[in-house]
Short mmCIF file of C-alpha atoms in Angstrom, two decimals:
data_model
loop_
_atom_site.label_atom_id
_atom_site.label_comp_id
_atom_site.label_asym_id
_atom_site.label_seq_id
_atom_site.Cartn_x
_atom_site.Cartn_y
_atom_site.Cartn_z
CA UNK C 18 140.86 90.46 33.52
CA UNK C 19 142.41 90.51 37.31
CA UNK C 20 140.66 88.16 39.82
CA UNK C 21 139.51 90.05 43.36
CA UNK C 22 140.39 88.22 46.45
CA UNK C 23 137.18 88.74 48.22
CA UNK C 24 138.72 86.94 51.15
CA UNK C 25 141.19 89.33 51.22
CA UNK C 26 138.62 92.28 52.30
CA UNK C 27 137.15 90.64 54.36
CA UNK C 28 140.07 89.45 56.10
CA UNK C 29 141.18 92.89 56.21
CA UNK C 30 137.78 94.55 57.18
CA UNK C 31 136.90 91.38 60.08
CA UNK C 32 140.47 92.61 61.58
CA UNK C 33 139.15 95.97 62.88
CA UNK C 34 135.19 94.87 63.88
CA UNK C 35 136.70 91.67 66.06
CA UNK C 36 139.50 94.37 67.67
CA UNK C 37 136.84 96.32 68.47
CA UNK C 38 134.73 93.88 69.74
CA UNK C 39 137.24 92.66 72.24
CA UNK C 40 138.05 96.51 73.55
CA UNK C 41 133.65 96.44 73.74
CA UNK C 42 133.50 93.14 75.67
CA UNK C 43 136.45 93.85 78.29
CA UNK C 44 134.65 97.38 79.47
CA UNK C 45 131.56 95.80 79.76
CA UNK C 46 133.82 92.83 82.13
CA UNK C 47 134.71 95.76 83.80
CA UNK C 48 131.66 97.30 84.21
CA UNK C 49 130.48 96.33 88.01
CA UNK C 50 127.10 94.66 87.93
CA UNK C 51 124.46 97.16 89.08
CA UNK C 52 122.91 95.61 92.95
CA UNK C 53 119.25 96.51 93.02
CA UNK C 54 119.26 97.94 96.55
CA UNK C 55 116.71 96.91 99.54
CA UNK C 56 115.00 99.65 99.06
CA UNK C 57 114.33 99.62 96.01
CA UNK C 58 113.38 96.10 95.68
CA UNK C 59 110.36 96.87 97.73
CA UNK C 60 109.76 100.05 96.00
CA UNK C 61 109.22 97.85 92.93
CA UNK C 62 107.49 94.48 94.85
CA UNK C 63 104.73 96.92 96.13
CA UNK C 64 104.59 98.90 92.75
CA UNK C 65 104.15 95.31 90.87
CA UNK C 66 101.68 94.19 93.58
CA UNK C 67 99.49 97.17 92.38
CA UNK C 68 99.95 97.56 88.49
CA UNK C 69 98.85 93.93 88.74
CA UNK C 70 95.23 95.29 89.94
CA UNK C 71 94.45 98.47 88.30
CA UNK C 72 91.57 97.87 85.87
CA UNK C 73 89.07 96.46 88.30
CA UNK C 74 86.28 99.94 87.53
CA UNK C 75 84.65 99.35 90.16
CA UNK C 76 82.60 96.81 92.69
CA UNK C 77 80.57 96.00 94.98
CA UNK C 78 80.26 93.29 97.89
CA UNK C 79 78.23 91.78 101.06
CA UNK C 80 80.18 91.88 103.67
CA UNK C 81 79.84 90.09 107.94
CA UNK C 82 81.57 91.72 110.98
CA UNK C 83 82.96 88.91 113.25
CA UNK C 84 83.73 90.53 116.28
CA UNK C 85 85.24 88.63 118.90
CA UNK C 86 86.19 89.07 122.14
CA UNK C 87 88.88 87.98 124.40
CA UNK C 88 87.17 85.52 126.17
CA UNK C 89 85.81 84.47 122.46
CA UNK C 90 81.81 85.70 122.56
CA UNK C 91 80.77 87.37 119.15
CA UNK C 92 78.95 90.15 117.48
CA UNK C 93 77.76 90.29 114.17
CA UNK C 94 77.58 92.69 111.43
CA UNK C 95 76.77 92.07 108.07
CA UNK C 96 76.99 95.61 105.42
CA UNK C 97 77.46 95.92 101.37
CA UNK C 98 80.46 97.64 100.28
CA UNK C 99 81.69 99.29 97.07
CA UNK C 100 84.23 100.71 95.92
CA UNK C 101 85.04 102.67 92.80
CA UNK C 102 88.23 103.16 91.46
CA UNK C 103 90.08 106.90 90.85
CA UNK C 104 93.22 105.98 87.86
CA UNK C 105 94.10 109.90 88.96
CA UNK C 106 93.64 109.32 93.12
CA UNK C 107 93.44 107.50 95.20
CA UNK C 108 89.78 105.08 95.00
CA UNK C 109 86.69 106.23 96.31
CA UNK C 110 85.49 103.44 99.16
CA UNK C 111 81.42 102.97 100.55
CA UNK C 112 80.11 101.11 103.90
CA UNK C 113 76.63 101.15 105.25
CA UNK C 114 75.71 98.71 107.77
CA UNK C 115 72.35 96.92 107.78
CA UNK C 116 72.03 95.10 111.19
CA UNK C 117 71.76 94.71 113.43
CA UNK C 118 69.45 97.27 114.35
CA UNK C 119 71.95 99.54 116.53
CA UNK C 120 74.27 100.20 113.88
CA UNK C 121 71.51 100.06 110.78
CA UNK C 122 72.32 102.56 108.78
CA UNK C 123 75.35 103.74 109.79
CA UNK C 124 78.10 104.46 106.99
CA UNK C 125 81.19 105.60 105.78
CA UNK C 126 82.42 106.61 103.02
CA UNK C 127 86.62 107.01 102.04
CA UNK C 128 88.11 109.38 99.60
CA UNK C 129 91.61 107.53 99.48
CA UNK C 130 94.71 109.90 97.35
CA UNK C 131 98.25 109.10 96.42
CA UNK C 132 98.86 112.44 97.92
CA UNK C 133 97.99 114.03 100.86
CA UNK C 134 95.54 112.81 103.56
CA UNK C 135 92.38 110.56 102.84
CA UNK C 136 88.98 112.21 103.48
CA UNK C 137 86.54 109.68 105.66
CA UNK C 138 83.14 110.31 106.93
CA UNK C 139 81.26 108.94 109.25
CA UNK C 140 76.75 109.17 109.59
CA UNK C 141 75.63 108.26 112.36
CA UNK C 142 72.04 108.37 111.68
CA UNK C 143 70.94 108.02 115.84
CA UNK C 144 72.00 112.02 116.03
CA UNK C 145 71.04 112.51 111.60
CA UNK C 146 74.04 113.99 110.77
CA UNK C 147 77.16 112.85 108.84
CA UNK C 148 81.01 113.17 111.36
CA UNK C 149 84.15 114.40 109.53
CA UNK C 150 87.21 111.57 110.38
CA UNK C 151 89.71 114.05 111.19
CA UNK C 152 93.58 112.38 109.68
CA UNK C 153 94.18 112.20 114.01
CA UNK C 154 91.74 110.23 114.80
CA UNK C 155 92.23 107.69 112.13
CA UNK C 156 94.11 105.52 114.61
CA UNK C 157 91.09 104.67 116.38
CA UNK C 158 89.17 102.05 116.10
CA UNK C 159 86.35 101.48 112.88
CA UNK C 160 82.61 101.34 114.46
CA UNK C 161 84.63 99.27 117.30
CA UNK C 162 86.72 96.49 115.43
CA UNK C 163 90.36 95.69 115.72
CA UNK C 164 90.32 97.48 111.74
CA UNK C 165 91.59 101.35 112.13
CA UNK C 166 89.96 103.26 110.26
CA UNK C 167 93.37 103.73 108.48
CA UNK C 168 93.31 99.81 108.25
CA UNK C 169 90.22 100.71 105.99
CA UNK C 170 91.01 103.26 102.66
CA UNK C 171 93.88 102.03 100.09
CA UNK C 172 96.21 101.05 100.58
CA UNK C 173 98.60 103.04 97.55
CA UNK C 174 102.25 102.99 97.08
CA UNK C 175 103.37 106.56 97.64
CA UNK C 176 102.02 106.65 101.26
CA UNK C 177 104.74 104.37 102.52
CA UNK C 178 108.68 103.94 101.92
CA UNK C 179 109.59 100.51 101.51
CA UNK C 180 112.51 97.90 102.38
CA UNK C 181 112.90 94.38 100.55
CA UNK C 182 113.89 92.77 103.71
CA UNK C 183 113.70 88.66 103.09
CA UNK C 184 112.13 85.93 100.35
CA UNK C 185 110.81 82.47 103.27
CA UNK C 186 107.95 79.33 102.68
CA UNK C 187 103.87 81.12 103.67
CA UNK C 188 102.10 78.33 103.61
CA UNK C 189 102.24 76.03 100.42
CA UNK C 190 103.97 79.46 98.96
CA UNK C 191 106.74 81.74 98.99
CA UNK C 192 106.23 85.00 100.50
CA UNK C 193 108.45 88.19 99.57
CA UNK C 194 108.19 90.00 102.89
CA UNK C 195 108.52 93.58 102.58
CA UNK C 196 108.80 96.65 105.04
CA UNK C 197 106.38 99.05 104.59
CA UNK C 198 107.03 102.51 106.84
CA UNK C 199 103.92 105.30 106.25
CA UNK C 200 104.67 108.10 105.18
CA UNK C 201 101.97 110.00 107.58
CA UNK C 202 103.13 111.58 111.29
CA UNK C 203 99.73 110.90 112.26
CA UNK C 204 99.83 106.78 111.66
CA UNK C 205 98.67 104.88 113.96
CA UNK C 206 101.82 102.49 113.16
CA UNK C 207 105.40 102.89 112.84
CA UNK C 208 105.91 100.13 110.78
CA UNK C 209 103.84 97.06 108.58
CA UNK C 210 105.34 93.89 107.77
CA UNK C 211 104.30 92.40 103.94
CA UNK C 212 104.32 88.93 103.08
CA UNK C 213 103.36 89.04 99.10
CA UNK C 214 102.56 85.60 97.55
CA UNK C 215 105.44 85.25 94.41
CA UNK C 216 103.41 83.36 92.23
CA UNK C 217 100.52 86.62 91.98
CA UNK C 218 102.47 88.98 94.38
CA UNK C 219 98.18 88.96 96.72
CA UNK C 220 99.08 89.90 100.74
CA UNK C 221 99.56 86.76 102.68
CA UNK C 222 100.04 88.49 105.78
CA UNK C 223 100.33 91.98 107.50
CA UNK C 224 102.21 92.47 110.64
CA UNK C 225 101.47 95.81 112.09
CA UNK C 226 104.01 97.85 114.87
CA UNK C 227 102.49 100.52 117.05
CA UNK C 228 104.27 103.42 117.83
CA UNK C 229 106.25 102.43 120.57
CA UNK C 230 107.56 99.00 117.98
CA UNK C 231 105.30 97.01 119.26
CA UNK C 232 103.88 94.00 117.40
CA UNK C 233 100.85 95.34 118.31
CA UNK C 234 98.51 93.33 115.57
CA UNK C 235 98.36 90.92 112.34
CA UNK C 236 95.87 91.12 109.75
CA UNK C 237 95.96 87.12 107.30
CA UNK C 238 94.04 86.85 104.16
CA UNK C 239 92.07 83.77 102.66
CA UNK C 240 90.21 82.24 101.16
CA UNK C 241 91.49 84.19 98.09
CA UNK C 242 89.75 83.87 94.85
CA UNK C 243 89.94 85.76 90.99
CA UNK C 244 87.77 87.76 88.60
CA UNK C 245 87.27 89.03 86.03
CA UNK C 246 90.44 86.80 85.10
CA UNK C 247 92.48 89.16 86.42
CA UNK C 248 91.24 90.70 90.32
CA UNK C 249 92.58 88.22 92.99
CA UNK C 250 90.22 89.87 96.15
CA UNK C 251 90.13 87.79 99.25
CA UNK C 252 87.19 85.91 100.96
CA UNK C 253 88.57 86.28 104.87
CA UNK C 254 90.61 88.56 105.91
CA UNK C 255 91.27 88.13 110.22
CA UNK C 256 92.67 91.25 112.48
CA UNK C 257 94.50 89.78 115.57
CA UNK C 258 94.78 92.40 118.53
CA UNK C 259 98.09 90.87 120.29
CA UNK C 260 97.07 93.46 122.96
CA UNK C 261 93.67 92.84 123.79
CA UNK C 262 93.03 89.76 123.20
CA UNK C 263 90.84 89.93 119.89
CA UNK C 264 90.02 90.08 116.88
CA UNK C 265 88.18 90.66 113.67
CA UNK C 266 86.89 88.61 111.11
CA UNK C 267 85.50 90.46 107.65
CA UNK C 268 83.71 87.52 105.47
CA UNK C 269 83.25 89.22 101.32
CA UNK C 270 80.45 87.11 99.29
CA UNK C 271 78.81 88.15 96.09
CA UNK C 272 81.06 90.43 94.83
CA UNK C 273 79.40 92.27 91.23
CA UNK C 274 82.62 93.65 89.22
CA UNK C 275 82.42 96.36 86.64
CA UNK C 276 78.62 97.89 87.80
CA UNK C 277 76.81 101.39 87.38
CA UNK C 278 78.80 103.01 89.74
CA UNK C 279 79.90 106.12 89.23
CA UNK C 280 80.52 109.34 92.14
CA UNK C 281 77.03 110.23 92.45
CA UNK C 282 77.21 108.02 95.16
CA UNK C 283 79.98 108.43 96.74
CA UNK C 284 79.27 112.34 98.32
CA UNK C 285 79.39 113.12 101.37
CA UNK C 286 76.27 114.76 100.57
CA UNK C 287 74.49 111.72 99.77
CA UNK C 288 75.47 109.89 103.00
CA UNK C 289 72.04 110.77 104.89
CA UNK C 290 70.02 108.83 101.73
CA UNK C 291 71.82 105.40 101.25
CA UNK C 292 70.01 102.99 101.80
#
């Protein structure tokens, strides 16, 4: 009986296999390495940051708004906030002022949208009527604060174009600096610079540039806390207007997630009944 030399078979088989592998390796090394563009990286960072906040459902919170004029004189307002996540569209938000007396009962309702203009309504109890905020007026001051009406709505990713600029330190953290440009022609801003910390992709500050490309305002986020072991919320937001010298601070507390909120709590017709 002849003995079959299996090692010879293995050597014969290995020759074309090795040859093919060498060709594949050479081809892969000759291919150019794909470089992510600044626009692609900026969009990816924005989408990743947005994705980390998906699934919160809804929450309520208490807010104190402190308005300061250029001389440092302060006025305080207290309000309740309700937010409802709408996965297939933009989120819904309701702000209800409790005091002082001159703004008590004022309510601001926002239906944000992933595409198209957001819907915003303001209920003024002194007039007993609901006023719709038009797109052309959303760069105006929200209730005398340094926040514009357009700042008070969900900042949906698709409402901007993006460009990654650089990495740089931001306090004890390291941040991605991303430029975003509003696609809405009625926006009061030409562009914004956003600092996202690289660990959790939380916004640390935003620089707002007006239509003349002047650095008009800076918003800083502090005192972050995590809820439901996933969702981060800032407890202190400060908007400084570099043109007027005024500022507004929003202090948040008593966050309650996954409450019994529903679409019925965010209707235009229900604004007059908000208590």
